[in-house]
mmCIF file of N, CA and C in Angstrom:
data_model
loop_
_atom_site.group_PDB
_atom_site.id
_atom_site.type_symbol
_atom_site.label_atom_id
_atom_site.label_comp_id
_atom_site.label_asym_id
_atom_site.label_seq_id
_atom_site.Cartn_x
_atom_site.Cartn_y
_atom_site.Cartn_z
ATOM 1 N N MET K 1 1.217 -1.490 0.499
ATOM 2 C CA MET K 1 -0.476 0.130 -0.097
ATOM 3 C C MET K 1 1.052 1.396 -0.386
ATOM 4 N N MET K 2 0.146 1.688 -0.344
ATOM 5 C CA MET K 2 1.867 3.312 -0.891
ATOM 6 C C MET K 2 1.153 4.396 -0.172
ATOM 7 N N VAL K 3 1.414 4.640 0.647
ATOM 8 C CA VAL K 3 0.539 5.796 1.925
ATOM 9 C C VAL K 3 1.111 7.042 1.857
ATOM 10 N N LEU K 4 0.849 8.029 1.389
ATOM 11 C CA LEU K 4 1.903 10.028 1.748
ATOM 12 C C LEU K 4 1.961 10.178 3.194
ATOM 13 N N SER K 5 0.489 9.671 3.279
ATOM 14 C CA SER K 5 0.209 10.315 4.635
ATOM 15 C C SER K 5 -0.865 9.916 5.516
ATOM 16 N N VAL K 6 -1.074 9.773 7.397
ATOM 17 C CA VAL K 6 -1.535 8.651 7.710
ATOM 18 C C VAL K 6 -2.951 9.052 7.452
ATOM 19 N N SER K 7 -3.640 7.412 7.242
ATOM 20 C CA SER K 7 -5.154 8.465 6.917
ATOM 21 C C SER K 7 -6.107 7.164 7.307
ATOM 22 N N SER K 8 -7.583 7.782 7.401
ATOM 23 C CA SER K 8 -8.219 6.435 8.468
ATOM 24 C C SER K 8 -9.377 5.917 7.794
ATOM 25 N N ILE K 9 -9.092 6.365 6.048
ATOM 26 C CA ILE K 9 -9.781 5.322 6.233
ATOM 27 C C ILE K 9 -8.803 4.192 5.166
ATOM 28 N N LEU K 10 -9.287 2.910 5.110
ATOM 29 C CA LEU K 10 -8.367 1.791 5.183
ATOM 30 C C LEU K 10 -8.602 1.680 3.402
ATOM 31 N N ALA K 11 -7.830 1.557 2.644
ATOM 32 C CA ALA K 11 -7.110 1.061 1.069
ATOM 33 C C ALA K 11 -6.573 -0.061 1.469
ATOM 34 N N ALA K 12 -7.176 -0.414 0.419
ATOM 35 C CA ALA K 12 -6.606 -1.610 -0.683
ATOM 36 C C ALA K 12 -5.060 -1.564 -0.853
ATOM 37 N N GLU K 13 -4.152 -2.681 -0.757
ATOM 38 C CA GLU K 13 -3.268 -2.956 -1.148
ATOM 39 C C GLU K 13 -3.348 -1.769 -3.360
ATOM 40 N N GLY K 14 -2.068 -1.056 -3.258
ATOM 41 C CA GLY K 14 -1.520 -0.965 -4.442
ATOM 42 C C GLY K 14 -2.228 0.837 -4.801
ATOM 43 N N ASP K 15 -3.411 0.864 -3.583
ATOM 44 C CA ASP K 15 -4.102 2.244 -3.341
ATOM 45 C C ASP K 15 -3.489 3.536 -3.467
ATOM 46 N N ILE K 16 -3.317 5.074 -3.771
ATOM 47 C CA ILE K 16 -2.906 6.198 -3.424
ATOM 48 C C ILE K 16 -3.919 6.846 -3.081
ATOM 49 N N VAL K 17 -2.886 7.136 -1.351
ATOM 50 C CA VAL K 17 -4.037 7.450 -0.491
ATOM 51 C C VAL K 17 -3.714 9.065 -0.061
ATOM 52 N N LEU K 18 -4.297 10.270 -0.382
ATOM 53 C CA LEU K 18 -3.626 11.385 -0.705
ATOM 54 C C LEU K 18 -4.371 12.746 0.868
ATOM 55 N N LEU K 19 -4.023 13.392 1.151
ATOM 56 C CA LEU K 19 -3.674 14.131 1.699
ATOM 57 C C LEU K 19 -4.022 15.535 1.680
ATOM 58 N N PRO K 20 -4.916 16.645 1.709
ATOM 59 C CA PRO K 20 -3.792 17.834 1.419
ATOM 60 C C PRO K 20 -2.623 18.366 1.847
ATOM 61 N N ASP K 21 -1.984 18.039 2.240
ATOM 62 C CA ASP K 21 -1.169 18.215 2.335
ATOM 63 C C ASP K 21 -0.169 17.215 1.415
ATOM 64 N N ASP K 22 -0.304 16.923 1.217
ATOM 65 C CA ASP K 22 0.079 16.072 -0.205
ATOM 66 C C ASP K 22 0.421 16.601 -1.544
ATOM 67 N N ALA K 23 -0.765 17.489 -1.531
ATOM 68 C CA ALA K 23 -0.852 18.232 -2.772
ATOM 69 C C ALA K 23 -0.279 19.443 -2.976
ATOM 70 N N THR K 24 0.561 19.571 -4.138
ATOM 71 C CA THR K 24 2.288 19.531 -4.655
ATOM 72 C C THR K 24 1.460 20.790 -5.514
ATOM 73 N N GLU K 25 0.393 21.180 -5.832
ATOM 74 C CA GLU K 25 -0.295 22.120 -6.514
ATOM 75 C C GLU K 25 -1.507 22.872 -6.198
ATOM 76 N N CYS K 26 -1.409 24.183 -6.067
ATOM 77 C CA CYS K 26 -2.888 24.930 -5.917
ATOM 78 C C CYS K 26 -3.677 26.263 -6.391
ATOM 79 N N SER K 27 -4.215 26.093 -7.055
ATOM 80 C CA SER K 27 -4.612 27.564 -7.788
ATOM 81 C C SER K 27 -6.274 28.351 -6.838
ATOM 82 N N GLY K 28 -6.000 28.899 -6.922
ATOM 83 C CA GLY K 28 -7.652 29.990 -6.069
ATOM 84 C C GLY K 28 -8.023 29.433 -4.649
ATOM 85 N N VAL K 29 -7.430 28.307 -4.534
ATOM 86 C CA VAL K 29 -7.668 27.286 -2.995
ATOM 87 C C VAL K 29 -6.893 28.114 -2.061
ATOM 88 N N VAL K 30 -7.524 27.393 -0.788
ATOM 89 C CA VAL K 30 -7.148 27.530 0.537
ATOM 90 C C VAL K 30 -6.866 26.518 0.738
ATOM 91 N N LYS K 31 -5.392 26.165 1.332
ATOM 92 C CA LYS K 31 -4.934 24.737 1.370
ATOM 93 C C LYS K 31 -4.318 24.681 3.234
ATOM 94 N N GLY K 32 -4.748 23.801 3.640
ATOM 95 C CA GLY K 32 -4.579 23.806 5.161
ATOM 96 C C GLY K 32 -5.041 22.323 5.552
ATOM 97 N N ALA K 33 -5.271 22.279 7.035
ATOM 98 C CA ALA K 33 -5.921 20.077 7.119
ATOM 99 C C ALA K 33 -6.814 19.992 6.262
ATOM 100 N N THR K 34 -7.809 20.751 5.284
ATOM 101 C CA THR K 34 -8.357 20.571 4.168
ATOM 102 C C THR K 34 -8.289 21.107 3.095
ATOM 103 N N ILE K 35 -9.418 21.555 2.282
ATOM 104 C CA ILE K 35 -8.483 22.607 0.797
ATOM 105 C C ILE K 35 -10.486 22.696 0.150
ATOM 106 N N SER K 36 -10.404 23.894 0.091
ATOM 107 C CA SER K 36 -11.182 24.631 0.433
ATOM 108 C C SER K 36 -11.577 26.229 -0.405
ATOM 109 N N GLY K 37 -12.675 26.994 -0.484
ATOM 110 C CA GLY K 37 -12.814 27.994 -0.915
ATOM 111 C C GLY K 37 -12.919 27.726 -2.475
ATOM 112 N N PHE K 38 -13.171 27.088 -2.973
ATOM 113 C CA PHE K 38 -13.246 26.901 -4.354
ATOM 114 C C PHE K 38 -14.417 27.728 -5.205
ATOM 115 N N GLU K 39 -13.780 28.160 -6.730
ATOM 116 C CA GLU K 39 -14.602 29.129 -7.194
ATOM 117 C C GLU K 39 -14.758 28.795 -8.679
ATOM 118 N N ILE K 40 -14.777 28.922 -9.755
ATOM 119 C CA ILE K 40 -14.976 28.107 -11.506
ATOM 120 C C ILE K 40 -13.150 27.814 -11.265
ATOM 121 N N ASN K 41 -13.018 26.495 -12.159
ATOM 122 C CA ASN K 41 -11.242 26.367 -12.315
ATOM 123 C C ASN K 41 -10.297 26.484 -10.781
ATOM 124 N N ASP K 42 -10.908 26.852 -9.833
ATOM 125 C CA ASP K 42 -9.702 26.082 -9.351
ATOM 126 C C ASP K 42 -9.696 25.450 -9.074
ATOM 127 N N TYR K 43 -8.555 24.960 -8.309
ATOM 128 C CA TYR K 43 -7.905 22.970 -8.719
ATOM 129 C C TYR K 43 -7.009 22.971 -7.315
ATOM 130 N N PHE K 44 -6.865 21.843 -7.341
ATOM 131 C CA PHE K 44 -5.596 21.755 -6.701
ATOM 132 C C PHE K 44 -4.944 20.266 -6.903
ATOM 133 N N GLY K 45 -3.556 20.303 -7.090
ATOM 134 C CA GLY K 45 -3.276 18.637 -8.263
ATOM 135 C C GLY K 45 -1.854 18.232 -6.989
ATOM 136 N N PHE K 46 -1.373 16.754 -7.593
ATOM 137 C CA PHE K 46 0.147 16.189 -6.993
ATOM 138 C C PHE K 46 0.224 15.328 -8.581
ATOM 139 N N LYS K 47 1.811 15.727 -7.639
ATOM 140 C CA LYS K 47 2.882 15.585 -9.263
ATOM 141 C C LYS K 47 3.570 13.738 -8.384
ATOM 142 N N ASP K 48 3.670 13.343 -10.698
ATOM 143 C CA ASP K 48 3.961 12.148 -10.264
ATOM 144 C C ASP K 48 3.275 11.080 -9.844
ATOM 145 N N LEU K 49 2.296 10.730 -9.632
ATOM 146 C CA LEU K 49 1.349 9.148 -9.244
ATOM 147 C C LEU K 49 1.473 8.657 -10.439
ATOM 148 N N ASP K 50 1.775 7.555 -10.036
ATOM 149 C CA ASP K 50 1.690 6.390 -11.242
ATOM 150 C C ASP K 50 0.403 5.708 -11.109
ATOM 151 N N LEU K 51 -0.044 6.003 -12.502
ATOM 152 C CA LEU K 51 -1.230 5.723 -12.017
ATOM 153 C C LEU K 51 -1.829 3.691 -12.752
ATOM 154 N N THR K 52 -1.128 3.481 -13.229
ATOM 155 C CA THR K 52 -1.153 2.103 -13.527
ATOM 156 C C THR K 52 -1.880 1.175 -12.654
ATOM 157 N N GLY K 53 -3.331 1.074 -13.342
ATOM 158 C CA GLY K 53 -3.937 -0.312 -12.848
ATOM 159 C C GLY K 53 -4.754 0.755 -12.063
ATOM 160 N N ILE K 54 -4.756 1.802 -11.831
ATOM 161 C CA ILE K 54 -5.749 3.256 -11.648
ATOM 162 C C ILE K 54 -6.998 3.064 -12.465
ATOM 163 N N ASN K 55 -7.849 2.426 -11.561
ATOM 164 C CA ASN K 55 -9.036 1.960 -11.864
ATOM 165 C C ASN K 55 -10.044 3.004 -11.804
ATOM 166 N N SER K 56 -10.145 4.025 -10.566
ATOM 167 C CA SER K 56 -11.626 4.627 -10.088
ATOM 168 C C SER K 56 -10.960 5.872 -8.915
ATOM 169 N N VAL K 57 -11.185 6.378 -8.129
ATOM 170 C CA VAL K 57 -11.611 7.613 -7.422
ATOM 171 C C VAL K 57 -12.560 7.537 -6.841
ATOM 172 N N VAL K 58 -11.446 8.084 -5.080
ATOM 173 C CA VAL K 58 -12.424 8.115 -4.307
ATOM 174 C C VAL K 58 -11.978 9.724 -3.246
ATOM 175 N N LEU K 59 -12.683 10.397 -3.738
ATOM 176 C CA LEU K 59 -12.678 12.225 -2.955
ATOM 177 C C LEU K 59 -13.323 12.224 -1.383
ATOM 178 N N GLU K 60 -13.459 12.354 -0.459
ATOM 179 C CA GLU K 60 -14.135 12.049 0.535
ATOM 180 C C GLU K 60 -13.588 13.512 1.094
ATOM 181 N N ALA K 61 -15.347 14.274 1.380
ATOM 182 C CA ALA K 61 -15.352 15.842 1.877
ATOM 183 C C ALA K 61 -16.826 15.884 2.143
ATOM 184 N N HIS K 62 -16.150 17.405 2.854
ATOM 185 C CA HIS K 62 -17.184 18.161 4.420
ATOM 186 C C HIS K 62 -18.317 18.588 2.362
ATOM 187 N N PHE K 63 -19.257 18.403 2.238
ATOM 188 C CA PHE K 63 -20.252 19.221 1.778
ATOM 189 C C PHE K 63 -21.572 18.955 2.340
ATOM 190 N N TYR K 64 -21.854 20.164 1.790
ATOM 191 C CA TYR K 64 -22.874 20.646 2.794
ATOM 192 C C TYR K 64 -23.832 22.357 1.568
ATOM 193 N N PRO K 65 -24.949 21.549 0.890
ATOM 194 C CA PRO K 65 -25.127 21.938 -0.819
ATOM 195 C C PRO K 65 -25.973 22.846 -0.367
ATOM 196 N N GLN K 66 -25.928 23.170 -0.424
ATOM 197 C CA GLN K 66 -27.394 24.718 0.134
ATOM 198 C C GLN K 66 -27.657 25.665 -1.340
ATOM 199 N N GLY K 67 -29.169 26.551 -0.832
ATOM 200 C CA GLY K 67 -29.928 26.970 -2.276
ATOM 201 C C GLY K 67 -29.285 26.758 -3.848
ATOM 202 N N ALA K 68 -29.122 27.796 -4.305
ATOM 203 C CA ALA K 68 -28.520 27.671 -6.159
ATOM 204 C C ALA K 68 -27.671 26.691 -5.927
ATOM 205 N N HIS K 69 -26.759 26.363 -5.013
ATOM 206 C CA HIS K 69 -25.239 26.440 -5.346
ATOM 207 C C HIS K 69 -25.471 24.222 -4.467
ATOM 208 N N ASN K 70 -26.054 23.819 -5.141
ATOM 209 C CA ASN K 70 -26.224 22.555 -4.767
ATOM 210 C C ASN K 70 -25.821 21.571 -5.785
ATOM 211 N N GLY K 71 -24.622 21.583 -6.322
ATOM 212 C CA GLY K 71 -23.578 20.578 -6.305
ATOM 213 C C GLY K 71 -22.215 20.886 -7.137
ATOM 214 N N GLU K 72 -21.201 20.080 -6.847
ATOM 215 C CA GLU K 72 -20.106 20.536 -7.986
ATOM 216 C C GLU K 72 -19.625 19.288 -8.103
ATOM 217 N N ALA K 73 -18.988 19.249 -8.565
ATOM 218 C CA ALA K 73 -18.416 18.493 -10.076
ATOM 219 C C ALA K 73 -16.652 18.221 -10.070
ATOM 220 N N PHE K 74 -15.928 17.691 -10.284
ATOM 221 C CA PHE K 74 -13.968 18.105 -10.328
ATOM 222 C C PHE K 74 -13.879 17.041 -11.243
ATOM 223 N N ARG K 75 -13.345 18.321 -12.589
ATOM 224 C CA ARG K 75 -12.457 17.390 -13.493
ATOM 225 C C ARG K 75 -11.624 16.948 -13.393
ATOM 226 N N ILE K 76 -10.983 15.159 -13.774
ATOM 227 C CA ILE K 76 -9.489 14.931 -13.562
ATOM 228 C C ILE K 76 -8.899 14.948 -14.369
ATOM 229 N N MET K 77 -7.966 16.177 -14.549
ATOM 230 C CA MET K 77 -7.046 16.461 -15.601
ATOM 231 C C MET K 77 -5.780 15.950 -15.187
ATOM 232 N N ILE K 78 -4.752 15.037 -16.194
ATOM 233 C CA ILE K 78 -4.084 14.982 -16.064
ATOM 234 C C ILE K 78 -3.020 15.838 -17.173
ATOM 235 N N ASP K 79 -1.979 15.578 -16.295
ATOM 236 C CA ASP K 79 -0.088 16.959 -16.736
ATOM 237 C C ASP K 79 -1.047 18.157 -17.314
ATOM 238 N N ASN K 80 -2.254 18.406 -16.851
ATOM 239 C CA ASN K 80 -1.543 20.148 -17.108
ATOM 240 C C ASN K 80 -3.395 20.149 -16.936
ATOM 241 N N PRO K 81 -3.654 21.265 -15.461
ATOM 242 C CA PRO K 81 -5.356 21.551 -15.394
ATOM 243 C C PRO K 81 -6.372 21.937 -16.329
ATOM 244 N N ILE K 82 -5.477 22.665 -17.567
ATOM 245 C CA ILE K 82 -6.405 23.237 -18.345
ATOM 246 C C ILE K 82 -5.999 22.447 -19.649
ATOM 247 N N GLU K 83 -5.186 22.263 -19.869
ATOM 248 C CA GLU K 83 -5.154 21.817 -21.537
ATOM 249 C C GLU K 83 -4.843 20.575 -21.194
ATOM 250 N N GLY K 84 -4.365 20.390 -20.119
ATOM 251 C CA GLY K 84 -4.836 18.076 -20.092
ATOM 252 C C GLY K 84 -6.038 17.072 -20.604
ATOM 253 N N THR K 85 -5.202 16.849 -20.918
ATOM 254 C CA THR K 85 -6.566 15.024 -21.115
ATOM 255 C C THR K 85 -7.338 14.463 -19.637
ATOM 256 N N SER K 86 -9.102 15.276 -20.179
ATOM 257 C CA SER K 86 -9.638 14.393 -18.334
ATOM 258 C C SER K 86 -9.886 12.985 -19.009
ATOM 259 N N ILE K 87 -9.739 12.438 -17.606
ATOM 260 C CA ILE K 87 -9.420 11.322 -17.229
ATOM 261 C C ILE K 87 -11.203 10.838 -16.837
ATOM 262 N N GLY K 88 -11.558 11.715 -15.911
ATOM 263 C CA GLY K 88 -12.834 11.770 -15.190
ATOM 264 C C GLY K 88 -13.855 12.521 -14.067
ATOM 265 N N THR K 89 -14.907 12.116 -14.152
ATOM 266 C CA THR K 89 -15.554 13.781 -13.412
ATOM 267 C C THR K 89 -16.182 13.470 -11.538
ATOM 268 N N VAL K 90 -15.260 13.883 -11.053
ATOM 269 C CA VAL K 90 -16.275 13.330 -9.818
ATOM 270 C C VAL K 90 -17.332 14.444 -9.696
ATOM 271 N N VAL K 91 -18.435 13.473 -9.172
ATOM 272 C CA VAL K 91 -19.795 14.731 -8.962
ATOM 273 C C VAL K 91 -20.125 14.597 -7.255
ATOM 274 N N LEU K 92 -20.413 15.399 -7.030
ATOM 275 C CA LEU K 92 -20.377 15.439 -5.358
ATOM 276 C C LEU K 92 -22.003 16.448 -5.487
ATOM 277 N N SER K 93 -22.997 14.972 -4.911
ATOM 278 C CA SER K 93 -24.648 16.304 -5.706
ATOM 279 C C SER K 93 -25.502 15.669 -3.935
ATOM 280 N N ASN K 94 -24.818 15.769 -2.761
ATOM 281 C CA ASN K 94 -25.398 15.494 -1.881
ATOM 282 C C ASN K 94 -24.505 15.197 -0.442
ATOM 283 N N GLU K 95 -25.285 14.971 -0.140
ATOM 284 C CA GLU K 95 -23.879 15.086 1.537
ATOM 285 C C GLU K 95 -23.598 13.580 1.920
ATOM 286 N N SER K 96 -23.306 13.275 1.272
ATOM 287 C CA SER K 96 -23.080 11.681 1.846
ATOM 288 C C SER K 96 -21.226 12.415 2.582
ATOM 289 N N GLY K 97 -20.512 12.386 1.752
ATOM 290 C CA GLY K 97 -18.982 12.441 2.900
ATOM 291 C C GLY K 97 -18.116 11.726 1.727
ATOM 292 N N VAL K 98 -18.521 10.406 0.896
ATOM 293 C CA VAL K 98 -17.887 10.224 0.211
ATOM 294 C C VAL K 98 -18.021 9.884 -1.393
ATOM 295 N N TYR K 99 -17.171 10.731 -2.552
ATOM 296 C CA TYR K 99 -17.422 10.532 -3.704
ATOM 297 C C TYR K 99 -16.826 9.828 -4.567
ATOM 298 N N ASP K 100 -17.046 8.864 -5.403
ATOM 299 C CA ASP K 100 -16.546 7.950 -5.955
ATOM 300 C C ASP K 100 -16.502 8.154 -7.676
ATOM 301 N N ALA K 101 -15.550 7.963 -8.440
ATOM 302 C CA ALA K 101 -15.906 7.954 -9.426
ATOM 303 C C ALA K 101 -15.290 6.871 -10.771
ATOM 304 N N PHE K 102 -15.591 6.326 -11.484
ATOM 305 C CA PHE K 102 -14.514 5.973 -12.679
ATOM 306 C C PHE K 102 -13.449 6.877 -13.135
ATOM 307 N N ILE K 103 -12.478 5.877 -13.393
ATOM 308 C CA ILE K 103 -11.621 7.433 -14.296
ATOM 309 C C ILE K 103 -10.990 6.656 -15.427
ATOM 310 N N ASN K 104 -11.018 6.912 -16.422
ATOM 311 C CA ASN K 104 -10.144 6.169 -17.813
ATOM 312 C C ASN K 104 -8.433 5.737 -17.486
ATOM 313 N N PRO K 105 -8.126 4.565 -17.745
ATOM 314 C CA PRO K 105 -7.593 3.632 -17.113
ATOM 315 C C PRO K 105 -6.154 4.184 -17.709
ATOM 316 N N THR K 106 -4.782 4.609 -16.792
ATOM 317 C CA THR K 106 -4.262 5.286 -17.666
ATOM 318 C C THR K 106 -3.285 5.142 -17.063
ATOM 319 N N ALA K 107 -2.135 5.037 -18.162
ATOM 320 C CA ALA K 107 0.114 4.117 -17.269
ATOM 321 C C ALA K 107 0.260 5.149 -17.228
ATOM 322 N N GLY K 108 0.968 4.673 -16.295
ATOM 323 C CA GLY K 108 3.142 5.631 -16.729
ATOM 324 C C GLY K 108 1.819 6.903 -14.951
ATOM 325 N N LYS K 109 3.440 7.920 -15.379
ATOM 326 C CA LYS K 109 3.119 9.276 -13.946
ATOM 327 C C LYS K 109 2.961 9.901 -14.541
ATOM 328 N N HIS K 110 1.741 10.234 -14.077
ATOM 329 C CA HIS K 110 1.108 11.946 -14.732
ATOM 330 C C HIS K 110 1.070 13.572 -12.827
ATOM 331 N N ASN K 111 0.940 14.063 -13.149
ATOM 332 C CA ASN K 111 0.334 15.235 -12.420
ATOM 333 C C ASN K 111 -1.133 15.416 -13.282
ATOM 334 N N VAL K 112 -1.340 15.010 -12.099
ATOM 335 C CA VAL K 112 -3.626 15.226 -11.697
ATOM 336 C C VAL K 112 -4.120 16.254 -10.901
ATOM 337 N N TYR K 113 -4.695 16.720 -11.302
ATOM 338 C CA TYR K 113 -5.541 17.835 -10.890
ATOM 339 C C TYR K 113 -6.952 17.929 -11.224
ATOM 340 N N PHE K 114 -7.732 18.368 -9.446
ATOM 341 C CA PHE K 114 -8.101 18.472 -9.177
ATOM 342 C C PHE K 114 -9.746 19.343 -10.067
ATOM 343 N N VAL K 115 -10.167 19.945 -10.890
ATOM 344 C CA VAL K 115 -10.601 21.421 -11.011
ATOM 345 C C VAL K 115 -12.159 21.341 -11.087
ATOM 346 N N SER K 116 -12.084 22.121 -10.267
ATOM 347 C CA SER K 116 -13.517 22.603 -10.227
ATOM 348 C C SER K 116 -14.583 22.933 -10.835
ATOM 349 N N SER K 117 -15.766 22.818 -11.085
ATOM 350 C CA SER K 117 -16.643 23.329 -12.370
ATOM 351 C C SER K 117 -17.907 23.713 -11.875
ATOM 352 N N TYR K 118 -17.831 24.211 -10.616
ATOM 353 C CA TYR K 118 -19.074 25.125 -10.066
ATOM 354 C C TYR K 118 -18.430 25.675 -8.661
ATOM 355 N N ASN K 119 -19.403 27.194 -8.518
ATOM 356 C CA ASN K 119 -18.766 27.432 -7.267
ATOM 357 C C ASN K 119 -19.688 27.608 -6.238
ATOM 358 N N THR K 120 -19.141 26.845 -5.333
ATOM 359 C CA THR K 120 -20.652 26.774 -4.218
ATOM 360 C C THR K 120 -20.947 28.095 -3.527
ATOM 361 N N GLY K 121 -20.682 28.977 -3.800
ATOM 362 C CA GLY K 121 -20.497 30.039 -2.859
ATOM 363 C C GLY K 121 -20.258 30.517 -1.852
ATOM 364 N N VAL K 122 -19.691 29.152 -1.091
ATOM 365 C CA VAL K 122 -19.675 29.354 0.647
ATOM 366 C C VAL K 122 -18.660 28.573 0.628
ATOM 367 N N PRO K 123 -17.484 29.327 0.862
ATOM 368 C CA PRO K 123 -16.003 28.785 0.879
ATOM 369 C C PRO K 123 -16.818 27.395 1.597
ATOM 370 N N GLU K 124 -17.169 27.710 2.977
ATOM 371 C CA GLU K 124 -17.181 26.476 4.220
ATOM 372 C C GLU K 124 -18.169 25.508 4.145
ATOM 373 N N ASN K 125 -18.877 25.434 2.483
ATOM 374 C CA ASN K 125 -19.434 24.038 1.778
ATOM 375 C C ASN K 125 -18.699 23.598 1.826
ATOM 376 N N LEU K 126 -17.598 23.027 0.645
ATOM 377 C CA LEU K 126 -16.467 22.438 0.615
ATOM 378 C C LEU K 126 -15.663 22.388 1.444
ATOM 379 N N GLN K 127 -15.027 21.380 2.109
ATOM 380 C CA GLN K 127 -13.865 21.590 1.912
ATOM 381 C C GLN K 127 -13.401 19.945 1.463
ATOM 382 N N VAL K 128 -11.945 19.981 0.867
ATOM 383 C CA VAL K 128 -11.842 17.949 0.587
ATOM 384 C C VAL K 128 -10.461 18.014 2.485
ATOM 385 N N LYS K 129 -10.716 16.156 2.127
ATOM 386 C CA LYS K 129 -10.135 16.306 3.324
ATOM 387 C C LYS K 129 -9.248 14.707 3.193
ATOM 388 N N LYS K 130 -9.531 14.295 1.481
ATOM 389 C CA LYS K 130 -8.809 13.131 1.253
ATOM 390 C C LYS K 130 -9.156 13.108 -0.257
ATOM 391 N N VAL K 131 -8.231 12.239 -0.544
ATOM 392 C CA VAL K 131 -8.149 11.667 -2.674
ATOM 393 C C VAL K 131 -7.702 10.436 -2.338
ATOM 394 N N ILE K 132 -8.339 9.016 -2.610
ATOM 395 C CA ILE K 132 -7.810 7.843 -2.651
ATOM 396 C C ILE K 132 -8.199 7.650 -4.975
ATOM 397 N N PHE K 133 -6.945 7.018 -4.829
ATOM 398 C CA PHE K 133 -7.110 7.216 -6.067
ATOM 399 C C PHE K 133 -7.052 4.968 -5.588
ATOM 400 N N SER K 134 -7.645 4.686 -6.495
ATOM 401 C CA SER K 134 -8.060 3.127 -6.368
ATOM 402 C C SER K 134 -7.757 2.033 -7.492
ATOM 403 N N LYS K 135 -7.426 0.767 -6.600
ATOM 404 C CA LYS K 135 -7.414 -0.315 -8.824
ATOM 405 C C LYS K 135 -8.258 -1.268 -8.244
ATOM 406 N N ALA K 136 -9.297 -0.884 -7.206
ATOM 407 C CA ALA K 136 -11.183 -1.265 -7.992
ATOM 408 C C ALA K 136 -11.077 -1.079 -8.546
ATOM 409 N N ALA K 137 -12.391 -2.008 -9.191
ATOM 410 C CA ALA K 137 -12.818 -0.859 -10.598
ATOM 411 C C ALA K 137 -14.832 -0.337 -9.657
ATOM 412 N N TYR K 138 -15.332 0.549 -10.246
ATOM 413 C CA TYR K 138 -16.194 1.520 -9.659
ATOM 414 C C TYR K 138 -17.521 0.816 -10.077
ATOM 415 N N GLU K 139 -18.061 0.920 -8.970
ATOM 416 C CA GLU K 139 -19.460 0.402 -9.701
ATOM 417 C C GLU K 139 -20.267 1.435 -9.282
ATOM 418 N N ASP K 140 -21.426 1.970 -10.491
ATOM 419 C CA ASP K 140 -22.044 2.888 -10.953
ATOM 420 C C ASP K 140 -23.630 1.746 -10.280
ATOM 421 N N ASN K 141 -24.557 2.417 -8.816
ATOM 422 C CA ASN K 141 -24.581 1.311 -8.507
ATOM 423 C C ASN K 141 -26.288 2.296 -8.123
ATOM 424 N N ALA K 142 -25.920 3.409 -8.623
ATOM 425 C CA ALA K 142 -27.018 4.634 -8.739
ATOM 426 C C ALA K 142 -28.763 3.953 -9.452
ATOM 427 N N PHE K 143 -28.532 3.316 -10.072
ATOM 428 C CA PHE K 143 -29.564 2.547 -11.263
ATOM 429 C C PHE K 143 -30.338 2.050 -9.972
ATOM 430 N N ASP K 144 -29.604 1.133 -9.270
ATOM 431 C CA ASP K 144 -30.429 -0.067 -8.132
ATOM 432 C C ASP K 144 -30.348 1.053 -7.502
ATOM 433 N N ASN K 145 -30.665 1.756 -6.932
ATOM 434 C CA ASN K 145 -30.927 2.424 -6.029
ATOM 435 C C ASN K 145 -32.336 3.933 -6.182
ATOM 436 N N HIS K 146 -32.619 3.926 -7.351
ATOM 437 C CA HIS K 146 -33.560 4.587 -7.490
ATOM 438 C C HIS K 146 -35.486 3.821 -7.171
ATOM 439 N N VAL K 147 -35.659 4.593 -7.382
ATOM 440 C CA VAL K 147 -37.379 4.563 -6.244
ATOM 441 C C VAL K 147 -38.591 4.123 -8.087
ATOM 442 N N GLY K 148 -39.396 3.339 -8.211
ATOM 443 C CA GLY K 148 -39.659 3.235 -8.842
ATOM 444 C C GLY K 148 -40.652 3.116 -9.249
ATOM 445 N N ASP K 149 -41.705 3.738 -10.356
ATOM 446 C CA ASP K 149 -41.972 5.147 -10.569
ATOM 447 C C ASP K 149 -44.091 4.354 -9.850
#
């Protein structure tokens, strides 16, 4: 298991667990115990991550949607936060605290960025606590959780 910082979520062998202190590049955000203060196109990133065998990403965050600001999406970009290649999107649409997404399989070491797509309105409403890149396949069970007509 590759762990760059102390983690309270157990990750499987081969997963990459990252905390706010591990972020090597930030634009427009406040980095401390959490990463917060997102506006549209603000980002945080990590350098030289080996994405070989990585299939999904898990984002742990404090997210409190309110009013017109009821969601957030992070584009996951590699090599450049603006002109790089998008390998996935993490959508935050409820107060679950843990959000996961499929990412396109990508081999080799890359700089990886999480780029904000929306403005949450109040900086305290979104605080990123942890990012886990996982070898586990992403399972979308949203359809299974729908209530029938």
